[in-house]
Amino acid sequence: MEPQRSPLLEVKGNIEVKRPLVKAPSRLPLPGSRFKRGPDQMEDALEPEKKRTRGLGTAPKIATSRPRAPALTTVPQTQGQTAAPKVPKKTGPRCSTAIATAAAAPSMLGGKKPSKRPAWDLKGQLCDLTAELKCYRERTQTLDQENQQLRDQLREAQQQATVLGAERRTLEGELARVQAQAEQGQQELGNLSARVLELEERLGTQESLVQELQKEQLGLQEERRGLATRLEEQERRLQTSEAALSGSQAEVASLRQETVAQAALLAERGERLHGLEMERRRLHNQLQELKGNIRVFCRVRPVLPGEPTPSPGFLLFPSGPGGPSDLPTRLSLSRSDERRGTLSGAPAPPTRHDFSFDRVFPPGSGQDEVFEEIAMLVQSALDGYPVCIFAYGQTGSGKTFTMEGGPGGDPQVEGLIPRALRHLFSIAQELGGQGWTYSFVASYVEIYNETVRDLLATGTRKGQGGECEIRRAGPGSEELTVTNARYVPVSCEKEVEALLHLARQNRAVARTAQNERSSRSHSVFQLQISGEHAARGLQCGAPLSLVDLAGSERLDPGLALGPGERERLRETQAINSSLSTLGLVIMALSNKESHVPYRNSKLTYLLQNSLGGSAKMLMFVNISPLEENVSESLNSLRFASKVNQCVIGTAQANRK
Ligand code: ADP
Ligand code: MG
């Protein structure tokens, strides 16, 4: 866009146009200019009058030279003719009459003397000359006046020139100022033009921005309308909510009252619940006592693939007095005695051996079924009663399967140890709601040939079976502990699994060193349980022992004993001695003998606190279903029957 020319620019234009006029030399005399003139010019300027005087001065000369007649006659003519046209040009109309008079004198003289006076007529000539002189005098007078006038005019003109000079200087000053202003204006104009351009550019962007903003504004207006509608809706809802709130507040107040009442009720119920829990423990214990503080369960393992099928009727499970609905408690084993013959020589009929236990598990019984039966007993350990579970039987009868579980980590074949611990953890959590807190510490040792080895050993001691001794936990303490053995706190299944895995690894390492060692050693898993009810200041603690006993088989005395066999015999004797010590301990407890030979074996010594009056005991007698094992099976069943006949005192909870 072309910027509008400012008035300042126009002013300059005018000035530019006029400049040549200003610069042109003035015709007015400038102050001091007279000093700059040349001598000729100065003469012209200063003495115009002189010139004229000189011109006039010729007249007297003419007059003085008048005696020369011939000259006299010609001079007036030439003088009058040359002076006459000059005067009117310089003096103007005022002196024109004088000049005319002066001019007229010669003409008159010339005109009035048509005839030359005779030389004698001196009087006439004098008269003429007087007249002529008079005429010149008059002319001189006139010229003097004119001269005076001209001087006045000159003075006036000089004054005027001075005034005009001053005026010119003022104007020049003003002009310089105006020019400076104009230049400044020009510069400002340039700046303004640049600014205008910039503003125009900005205006362009602003316009597009404005358009965008307008669009946005439209959008916002739309949104605002939407929000307004929503606001109205929300307000309506708020009103409804407020109404509901006031209703709710009233409800809250009544609920608070109710809560207070409930809290009181809850406290009362808590009290009652605790009472009930204690009652449950008492009744539970009574029930266990009724069942007997020492119980024996018989478990017959199934025939494994590849094993000969026993003849029908070899093992029977007669139903109880209540019929097949009764849980099996009886077992009948038949043995045909080849040495006994009938008189007719026919083979003697097999001898039936009947046994009765607290419970009998035929080959098809699952691990869960077995555990179900001991779950209540395990729970007694949480109530503060020491619990000890044994697995007794010949090698290969299923002791380890019962205690630890089957191979492959299948949950279906999990043994009693992992199941018992899982059960304890979950019950402990339930009791946590009633203010009880429990902690569990596990240990797992092996007793082989009357030496104790840690099955939870790790690192360098792994599989080495570092020297372990059974010691009292402290001076005067009833508690026993195994030196050099690891006692590991456990709180979840995974930790227990890891421990069992470690024990299996440790056994496997030892097995390569000594063949079939595991069958000749007792594995003792012990869990120290500590419970506390902080609010009531109650504490209870008891050990749970799960023992996988060494194989109960006897060495055939008819076999010839080689050097290796002798070693085996010693082992077997040790096993048998510890197993018989266990039997003796149970007997002594049952007979309430004053001396209980706990110290006769490492096993009974270690289990001292889990056997006896205050403890609950359960023995699994594991039986092989094979006919070839009938002898060992009978031995085991007889041992178990003896144990089953024992009644050991009244169990007491270890409560403080
Ligand atoms: P032990 O520890 O008495 O020497 P094991 O527990 O090692 O006997 O059992 C010997 C074999 O019989 C193992 O292969 C085991 O898996 C298997 N077995 C034992 N009891 C059962 C059972 N109830 N069900 C299935 N298999 C069993
Ligand atoms: Mg075993």
XYZ file of N, CA, C and O in Angstrom, residues 32-189:
632
model
N 26.922 45.016 4.279
C 28.341 44.691 4.080
C 28.709 44.440 2.652
O 29.845 44.247 2.321
N 27.704 44.382 1.805
C 27.988 44.037 0.413
C 28.789 45.130 -0.291
O 29.494 44.856 -1.233
N 28.580 46.316 0.267
C 29.303 47.401 -0.375
C 30.808 47.239 -0.234
O 31.553 47.676 -1.067
N 31.258 46.493 0.825
C 32.688 46.296 0.986
C 33.217 45.252 0.060
O 34.371 45.150 -0.186
N 32.333 44.424 -0.419
C 32.775 43.371 -1.313
C 32.839 43.838 -2.756
O 33.308 43.134 -3.613
N 32.337 45.008 -2.999
C 32.313 45.455 -4.397
C 33.680 45.955 -4.839
O 34.490 46.417 -4.045
N 33.794 45.955 -6.139
C 35.025 46.491 -6.734
C 35.020 48.014 -6.701
O 33.982 48.619 -6.419
N 36.137 48.631 -6.954
C 36.210 50.095 -6.853
C 35.271 50.802 -7.806
O 34.663 51.800 -7.445
N 35.043 50.231 -8.987
C 34.130 50.852 -9.952
C 32.724 50.834 -9.449
O 32.003 51.825 -9.491
N 32.367 49.641 -8.929
C 30.999 49.486 -8.446
C 30.783 50.423 -7.278
O 29.724 50.996 -7.118
N 31.798 50.542 -6.371
C 31.686 51.400 -5.204
C 31.452 52.830 -5.635
O 30.618 53.514 -5.078
N 32.161 53.214 -6.629
C 31.998 54.577 -7.112
C 30.587 54.801 -7.602
O 29.953 55.773 -7.262
N 30.097 53.768 -8.313
C 28.717 53.852 -8.826
C 27.744 53.991 -7.697
O 26.803 54.764 -7.745
N 28.003 53.172 -6.646
C 27.033 53.145 -5.548
C 27.115 54.396 -4.702
O 26.099 54.901 -4.260
N 28.302 54.873 -4.399
C 28.443 56.009 -3.491
C 28.177 57.339 -4.161
O 27.645 58.227 -3.544
N 28.572 57.467 -5.372
C 28.513 58.804 -5.919
C 27.739 58.925 -7.212
O 28.248 59.362 -8.241
N 26.543 58.539 -7.141
C 25.750 58.800 -8.359
C 25.570 60.308 -8.537
O 25.559 60.811 -9.655
N 25.479 60.978 -7.371
C 25.263 62.411 -7.356
C 26.448 63.131 -7.974
O 26.285 64.039 -8.789
N 27.660 62.640 -7.607
C 28.894 63.252 -8.078
C 28.946 63.235 -9.595
O 29.317 64.202 -10.252
N 28.513 62.002 -10.069
C 28.511 61.844 -11.520
C 27.674 62.935 -12.159
O 28.047 63.574 -13.128
N 26.460 63.011 -11.486
C 25.547 63.990 -12.071
C 26.118 65.397 -11.937
O 26.028 66.198 -12.843
N 26.768 65.621 -10.744
C 27.340 66.932 -10.502
C 28.404 67.235 -11.547
O 28.492 68.317 -12.080
N 29.186 66.177 -11.817
C 30.224 66.333 -12.806
C 29.597 66.693 -14.144
O 30.036 67.560 -14.845
N 28.516 65.946 -14.376
C 27.802 66.200 -15.651
C 27.321 67.644 -15.683
O 27.432 68.335 -16.688
N 26.798 68.081 -14.495
C 26.252 69.440 -14.424
C 27.397 70.463 -14.427
O 27.269 71.560 -14.963
N 28.503 69.965 -13.787
C 29.658 70.841 -13.667
C 30.216 71.321 -15.029
O 30.945 72.278 -15.103
N 29.847 70.638 -16.000
C 30.322 71.009 -17.330
C 29.735 72.335 -17.752
O 30.310 73.040 -18.561
N 28.534 72.543 -17.111
C 27.863 73.777 -17.521
C 28.658 75.029 -17.151
O 28.886 75.877 -18.027
N 29.122 75.153 -15.861
C 29.915 76.343 -15.564
C 31.133 76.460 -16.476
O 31.518 77.544 -16.850
N 31.742 75.181 -16.686
C 32.909 75.214 -17.584
C 32.528 75.845 -18.911
O 33.252 76.635 -19.485
N 31.362 75.348 -19.324
C 30.894 75.882 -20.593
C 30.758 77.404 -20.444
O 31.161 78.161 -21.297
N 30.209 77.747 -19.212
C 29.981 79.165 -18.990
C 31.288 79.961 -18.972
O 31.351 81.021 -19.534
N 32.310 79.349 -18.296
C 33.594 80.045 -18.211
C 34.268 80.119 -19.550
O 35.015 81.048 -19.835
N 33.987 79.080 -20.373
C 34.637 79.073 -21.687
C 33.780 79.756 -22.712
O 34.025 79.608 -23.885
N 32.726 80.336 -22.104
C 31.829 80.999 -23.036
C 32.483 82.068 -23.881
O 32.067 82.233 -25.022
N 33.537 82.810 -23.478
C 34.127 83.841 -24.353
C 34.502 83.303 -25.703
O 34.541 84.005 -26.679
N 34.824 81.893 -25.593
C 35.098 81.331 -26.919
C 33.768 81.065 -27.592
O 33.106 80.112 -27.342
N 33.455 81.921 -28.341
C 32.117 81.900 -28.936
C 31.778 80.692 -29.714
O 30.726 80.113 -29.514
N 32.681 80.299 -30.619
C 32.267 79.123 -31.442
C 31.963 77.950 -30.588
O 30.975 77.270 -30.798
N 32.764 77.777 -29.531
C 32.503 76.634 -28.639
C 31.195 76.823 -27.919
O 30.460 75.882 -27.715
N 30.955 78.045 -27.524
C 29.724 78.354 -26.790
C 28.502 78.027 -27.581
O 27.545 77.497 -27.053
N 28.556 78.253 -28.772
C 27.353 77.981 -29.568
C 27.060 76.522 -29.721
O 25.920 76.092 -29.693
N 28.109 75.716 -29.803
C 27.855 74.269 -30.031
C 27.541 73.530 -28.761
O 26.734 72.612 -28.739
N 28.226 73.990 -27.626
C 28.063 73.214 -26.353
C 26.629 73.087 -25.914
O 26.175 71.978 -25.676
N 25.855 74.157 -25.774
C 24.488 73.996 -25.281
C 23.699 72.984 -26.074
O 22.935 72.249 -25.535
N 24.029 73.025 -27.361
C 23.228 72.074 -28.181
C 23.531 70.637 -27.819
O 22.644 69.849 -27.531
N 24.841 70.335 -27.796
C 25.191 68.926 -27.523
C 24.857 68.561 -26.095
O 24.311 67.506 -25.836
N 25.202 69.582 -25.145
C 24.905 69.304 -23.734
C 23.435 69.117 -23.532
O 23.008 68.181 -22.901
N 22.715 70.028 -24.042
C 21.246 69.939 -23.843
C 20.675 68.732 -24.465
O 19.814 68.085 -23.899
N 21.208 68.371 -25.600
C 20.616 67.193 -26.283
C 20.991 65.885 -25.583
O 20.185 64.983 -25.464
N 22.251 65.819 -25.068
C 22.655 64.528 -24.437
C 22.108 64.423 -23.036
O 21.689 63.361 -22.620
N 22.113 65.560 -22.257
C 21.631 65.467 -20.874
C 20.152 65.291 -20.772
O 19.664 64.617 -19.907
N 19.489 65.947 -21.691
C 18.024 65.892 -21.593
C 17.446 64.493 -21.586
O 16.643 64.185 -20.736
N 17.805 63.579 -22.436
C 17.176 62.228 -22.385
C 17.614 61.436 -21.174
O 16.903 60.595 -20.705
N 18.854 61.672 -20.565
C 19.339 60.905 -19.407
C 18.563 61.211 -18.149
O 18.216 60.313 -17.403
N 18.320 62.503 -17.883
C 17.701 62.901 -16.618
C 16.376 62.249 -16.338
O 16.181 61.692 -15.288
N 15.435 62.308 -17.258
C 14.117 61.721 -16.925
C 14.213 60.254 -16.526
O 13.453 59.795 -15.696
N 15.187 59.503 -17.104
C 15.300 58.051 -16.783
C 15.647 57.843 -15.325
O 15.186 56.947 -14.690
N 16.580 58.751 -14.773
C 17.042 58.500 -13.411
C 16.251 59.236 -12.372
O 16.223 58.832 -11.227
N 15.670 60.325 -12.640
C 15.010 61.104 -11.598
C 13.527 60.898 -11.551
O 12.898 61.106 -10.535
N 12.920 60.527 -12.564
C 11.469 60.334 -12.545
C 10.781 61.627 -12.926
O 11.424 62.627 -13.305
N 9.455 61.679 -12.774
C 8.636 62.784 -13.278
C 8.914 64.123 -12.590
O 8.746 65.169 -13.199
N 9.380 64.037 -11.240
C 9.555 65.307 -10.516
C 10.592 66.228 -11.168
O 10.438 67.432 -11.242
N 11.704 65.671 -11.668
C 12.759 66.522 -12.230
C 12.582 66.778 -13.715
O 13.386 67.439 -14.342
N 11.584 66.170 -14.229
C 11.397 66.298 -15.678
C 11.119 67.752 -16.054
O 11.575 68.199 -17.090
N 10.444 68.539 -15.162
C 10.129 69.934 -15.466
C 11.374 70.785 -15.460
O 11.562 71.630 -16.347
N 12.238 70.517 -14.484
C 13.493 71.284 -14.396
C 14.341 71.069 -15.621
O 14.891 72.014 -16.167
N 14.417 69.785 -15.987
C 15.215 69.452 -17.163
C 14.588 70.116 -18.384
O 15.274 70.685 -19.212
N 13.298 70.049 -18.369
C 12.609 70.664 -19.502
C 12.913 72.163 -19.536
O 13.163 72.717 -20.617
N 12.964 72.755 -18.325
C 13.255 74.182 -18.255
C 14.663 74.460 -18.718
O 14.930 75.372 -19.480
N 15.601 73.569 -18.178
C 17.006 73.727 -18.550
C 17.212 73.527 -20.033
O 17.960 74.269 -20.670
N 16.488 72.520 -20.533
C 16.601 72.244 -21.966
C 16.008 73.385 -22.762
O 16.444 73.646 -23.874
N 15.013 73.897 -22.124
C 14.315 74.949 -22.850
C 15.158 76.207 -22.972
O 15.002 76.948 -23.923
N 16.080 76.410 -21.995
C 16.872 77.633 -22.011
C 17.673 77.808 -23.281
O 17.517 78.852 -23.934
N 18.457 76.809 -23.669
C 19.202 77.023 -24.924
C 18.290 77.170 -26.123
O 18.537 78.016 -26.997
N 17.189 76.244 -26.021
C 16.287 76.311 -27.171
C 15.646 77.673 -27.223
O 15.440 78.211 -28.321
N 15.306 78.174 -26.030
C 14.694 79.498 -25.979
C 15.715 80.522 -26.432
O 15.370 81.383 -27.214
N 16.975 80.340 -25.867
C 18.015 81.271 -26.277
C 18.201 81.198 -27.765
O 18.232 82.215 -28.439
N 18.256 79.895 -28.134
C 18.438 79.710 -29.572
C 17.244 80.176 -30.340
O 17.359 80.858 -31.364
N 16.042 79.855 -29.713
C 14.797 80.150 -30.389
C 14.525 81.644 -30.367
O 13.914 82.146 -31.298
N 14.923 82.304 -29.175
C 14.581 83.695 -29.032
C 15.641 84.606 -29.637
O 15.558 85.791 -29.505
N 16.615 84.030 -30.109
C 17.515 84.917 -30.853
C 17.612 84.422 -32.277
O 18.521 83.738 -32.684
N 16.627 84.722 -32.878
C 16.605 84.309 -34.287
C 17.707 85.044 -35.061
O 18.274 84.472 -35.965
N 18.048 86.042 -34.436
C 19.141 86.765 -35.089
C 20.233 87.077 -34.117
O 19.996 87.310 -32.944
N 21.374 86.860 -34.612
C 22.542 87.117 -33.769
C 22.712 88.588 -33.524
O 22.503 89.390 -34.406
N 22.924 88.907 -32.163
C 23.101 90.296 -31.836
C 24.399 90.806 -32.422
O 25.408 90.121 -32.395
N 24.346 91.952 -32.894
C 25.566 92.502 -33.422
C 26.581 92.701 -32.336
O 26.252 92.747 -31.163
N 27.845 92.565 -32.705
C 28.921 92.626 -31.731
C 28.903 93.861 -30.900
O 29.316 93.853 -29.766
N 28.310 94.800 -31.299
C 28.256 95.963 -30.539
C 27.241 96.012 -29.534
O 27.295 96.645 -28.549
N 26.243 95.206 -29.833
C 25.129 95.204 -28.880
C 25.516 94.487 -27.647
O 25.060 93.451 -27.321
N 26.389 95.068 -26.983
C 26.861 94.437 -25.746
C 25.800 94.342 -24.709
O 25.688 93.376 -24.022
N 24.950 95.425 -24.687
C 23.854 95.396 -23.731
C 22.946 94.282 -23.975
O 22.552 93.569 -23.084
N 22.647 94.121 -25.228
C 21.712 92.981 -25.582
C 22.318 91.674 -25.250
O 21.676 90.836 -24.703
N 23.657 91.605 -25.620
C 24.310 90.303 -25.323
C 24.318 90.044 -23.834
O 24.056 88.909 -23.406
N 24.572 91.127 -23.025
C 24.546 90.942 -21.576
C 23.233 90.503 -21.091
O 23.128 89.615 -20.271
N 22.251 91.156 -21.665
C 20.879 90.777 -21.280
C 20.618 89.342 -21.560
O 20.068 88.631 -20.739
N 21.056 88.892 -22.765
C 20.830 87.458 -23.104
C 21.544 86.550 -22.133
O 20.972 85.579 -21.646
N 22.807 86.951 -21.884
C 23.591 86.082 -20.985
C 23.003 86.053 -19.587
O 22.963 85.012 -18.949
N 22.510 87.243 -19.112
C 21.864 87.272 -17.800
C 20.700 86.348 -17.749
O 20.515 85.595 -16.816
N 19.919 86.468 -18.874
C 18.719 85.597 -18.935
C 19.140 84.147 -18.898
O 18.567 83.329 -18.190
N 20.213 83.864 -19.732
C 20.674 82.461 -19.779
C 21.176 81.997 -18.413
O 20.884 80.890 -17.978
N 21.939 82.908 -17.730
C 22.448 82.572 -16.409
C 21.333 82.293 -15.440
O 21.389 81.327 -14.687
N 20.335 83.151 -15.537
C 19.177 82.954 -14.662
C 18.563 81.617 -14.876
O 18.229 80.888 -13.959
N 18.504 81.351 -16.176
C 17.899 80.049 -16.534
C 18.737 78.907 -15.973
O 18.214 77.949 -15.406
N 20.049 79.006 -16.065
C 20.933 77.945 -15.520
C 20.831 77.841 -14.025
O 20.844 76.753 -13.459
N 20.759 79.060 -13.416
C 20.637 79.043 -11.957
C 19.400 78.317 -11.520
O 19.418 77.514 -10.594
N 18.340 78.615 -12.182
C 17.072 77.958 -11.854
C 17.217 76.449 -12.028
O 16.769 75.644 -11.216
N 17.898 76.098 -13.153
C 18.052 74.672 -13.434
C 18.901 74.011 -12.363
O 18.578 72.924 -11.910
N 20.028 74.754 -11.984
C 20.888 74.213 -10.943
C 20.103 73.995 -9.677
O 20.209 72.960 -9.018
N 19.287 74.950 -9.348
C 18.443 74.857 -8.150
C 17.562 73.635 -8.213
O 17.459 72.873 -7.253
N 16.968 73.505 -9.366
C 16.060 72.372 -9.548
C 16.833 71.085 -9.380
O 16.383 70.145 -8.713
N 18.014 71.076 -10.012
C 18.814 69.861 -9.947
C 19.258 69.588 -8.506
O 19.263 68.427 -8.074
N 19.596 70.669 -7.749
C 19.948 70.479 -6.340
C 18.811 69.849 -5.569
O 18.989 68.915 -4.777
N 17.656 70.385 -5.847
C 16.465 69.816 -5.159
C 16.305 68.334 -5.493
O 16.051 67.488 -4.634
N 16.484 68.136 -6.841
C 16.308 66.747 -7.291
C 17.335 65.840 -6.607
O 17.013 64.733 -6.152
N 18.585 66.445 -6.579
C 19.657 65.688 -5.941
C 19.309 65.365 -4.494
O 19.479 64.254 -4.023
N 18.803 66.400 -3.808
C 18.407 66.202 -2.406
C 17.376 65.100 -2.295
O 17.457 64.223 -1.440
N 16.441 65.156 -3.207
C 15.366 64.152 -3.202
C 15.960 62.774 -3.395
O 15.579 61.800 -2.710
N 16.888 62.748 -4.384
C 17.485 61.431 -4.666
C 18.263 60.910 -3.456
O 18.199 59.721 -3.141
N 18.995 61.826 -2.763
C 19.718 61.423 -1.552
C 18.757 60.851 -0.523
O 19.022 59.833 0.100
N 17.658 61.573 -0.348
C 16.642 61.084 0.605
C 16.183 59.697 0.229
O 16.047 58.797 1.057
N 15.933 59.626 -1.124
C 15.434 58.312 -1.604
C 16.456 57.226 -1.325
O 16.115 56.113 -0.895
N 17.752 57.616 -1.606
C 18.818 56.632 -1.383
C 18.854 56.192 0.080
O 18.916 55.007 0.399
N 18.803 57.246 0.992
C 18.826 56.922 2.409
C 17.686 55.992 2.780
O 17.848 55.015 3.468
N 16.551 56.346 2.225
C 15.346 55.528 2.497
C 15.551 54.103 2.018
O 15.258 53.130 2.716
N 16.114 54.049 0.745
C 16.322 52.717 0.147
C 17.315 51.917 0.974
O 17.148 50.711 1.186
N 18.407 52.655 1.490
C 19.398 51.957 2.311
C 18.786 51.428 3.601
O 19.017 50.283 4.005
N 17.954 52.312 4.210
C 17.261 51.862 5.445
C 16.429 50.623 5.164
O 16.423 49.636 5.899
N 15.719 50.748 3.993
C 14.837 49.634 3.603
C 15.670 48.372 3.408
O 15.276 47.278 3.800
N 16.885 48.592 2.746
C 17.758 47.443 2.472
C 18.211 46.799 3.771
O 18.248 45.577 3.897
N 18.578 47.695 4.786
C 18.991 47.159 6.085
C 17.892 46.302 6.690
O 18.104 45.174 7.146
N 16.658 46.898 6.673
C 15.500 46.168 7.238
C 15.327 44.852 6.527
O 15.134 43.784 7.133
N 15.402 44.948 5.152
C 15.183 43.723 4.362
C 16.270 42.686 4.636
O 15.999 41.483 4.661
N 17.553 43.222 4.813
C 18.657 42.291 5.129
C 18.380 41.532 6.406
O 18.527 40.312 6.457
N 17.946 42.295 7.436
C 17.633 41.641 8.721
C 16.548 40.610 8.538
O 16.620 39.474 9.037
N 15.553 41.097 7.715
C 14.405 40.205 7.470
C 14.881 38.939 6.774
O 14.453 37.821 7.091
N 15.832 39.152 5.815
C 16.329 38.008 5.051
C 17.049 37.037 5.972
O 16.840 35.826 5.889
N 17.870 37.602 6.899
C 18.606 36.725 7.823
C 17.629 35.903 8.671
O 17.794 34.711 8.866
N 16.611 36.630 9.148
C 15.590 35.927 9.944
C 14.988 34.793 9.133
O 14.833 33.659 9.595
N 14.661 35.185 7.857
C 14.014 34.182 6.998
C 14.954 33.015 6.727
O 14.522 31.851 6.711
N 16.258 33.350 6.515
C 17.214 32.268 6.256
C 17.316 31.326 7.459
O 17.321 30.106 7.309
N 17.363 32.001 8.670
C 17.403 31.185 9.906
C 16.208 30.271 9.976
O 16.313 29.081 10.255
N 15.063 30.943 9.646
C 13.805 30.179 9.702
C 13.835 29.047 8.697
O 13.414 27.925 8.977
N 14.391 29.406 7.500
C 14.457 28.412 6.433
C 15.317 27.227 6.870
O 14.929 26.066 6.687
N 16.475 27.543 7.502
C 17.369 26.473 7.973
C 16.643 25.584 8.967
O 16.719 24.363 8.919
N 15.907 26.279 9.851
C 15.167 25.526 10.866
C 14.132 24.615 10.222
O 13.998 23.457 10.540
N 13.410 25.268 9.244
C 12.370 24.507 8.539
C 13.001 23.325 7.820
O 12.446 22.216 7.824
N 14.210 23.577 7.211
C 14.873 22.485 6.493
C 15.253 21.352 7.454
O 15.030 20.181 7.159
N 15.808 21.777 8.611
C 16.186 20.755 9.609
C 14.965 19.956 10.023
O 14.984 18.729 10.100
N 13.878 20.758 10.233
C 12.616 20.109 10.620
C 12.178 19.148 9.547
O 11.707 18.044 9.809
N 12.340 19.651 8.274
C 11.897 18.830 7.139
C 12.699 17.540 7.089
O 12.139 16.460 6.891
N 14.035 17.674 7.322
C 14.877 16.473 7.284
C 14.467 15.484 8.374
O 14.316 14.294 8.143
N 14.264 16.112 9.577
C 13.838 15.265 10.706
C 12.521 14.588 10.381
O 12.325 13.400 10.622
N 11.647 15.421 9.776
C 10.323 14.899 9.376
C 10.485 13.760 8.401
O 9.794 12.741 8.502
N 11.443 13.979 7.450
C 11.679 12.956 6.419
C 12.100 11.642 7.082
O 11.595 10.577 6.747
N 13.026 11.816 8.036
C 13.530 10.628 8.739
C 12.402 9.929 9.482
O 12.216 8.717 9.399
N 11.639 10.769 10.196
C 10.489 10.236 10.944
C 9.538 9.543 10.016
O 9.000 8.475 10.306
N 9.375 10.165 8.841
C 8.456 9.602 7.849
C 8.939 8.214 7.423
O 8.145 7.273 7.330
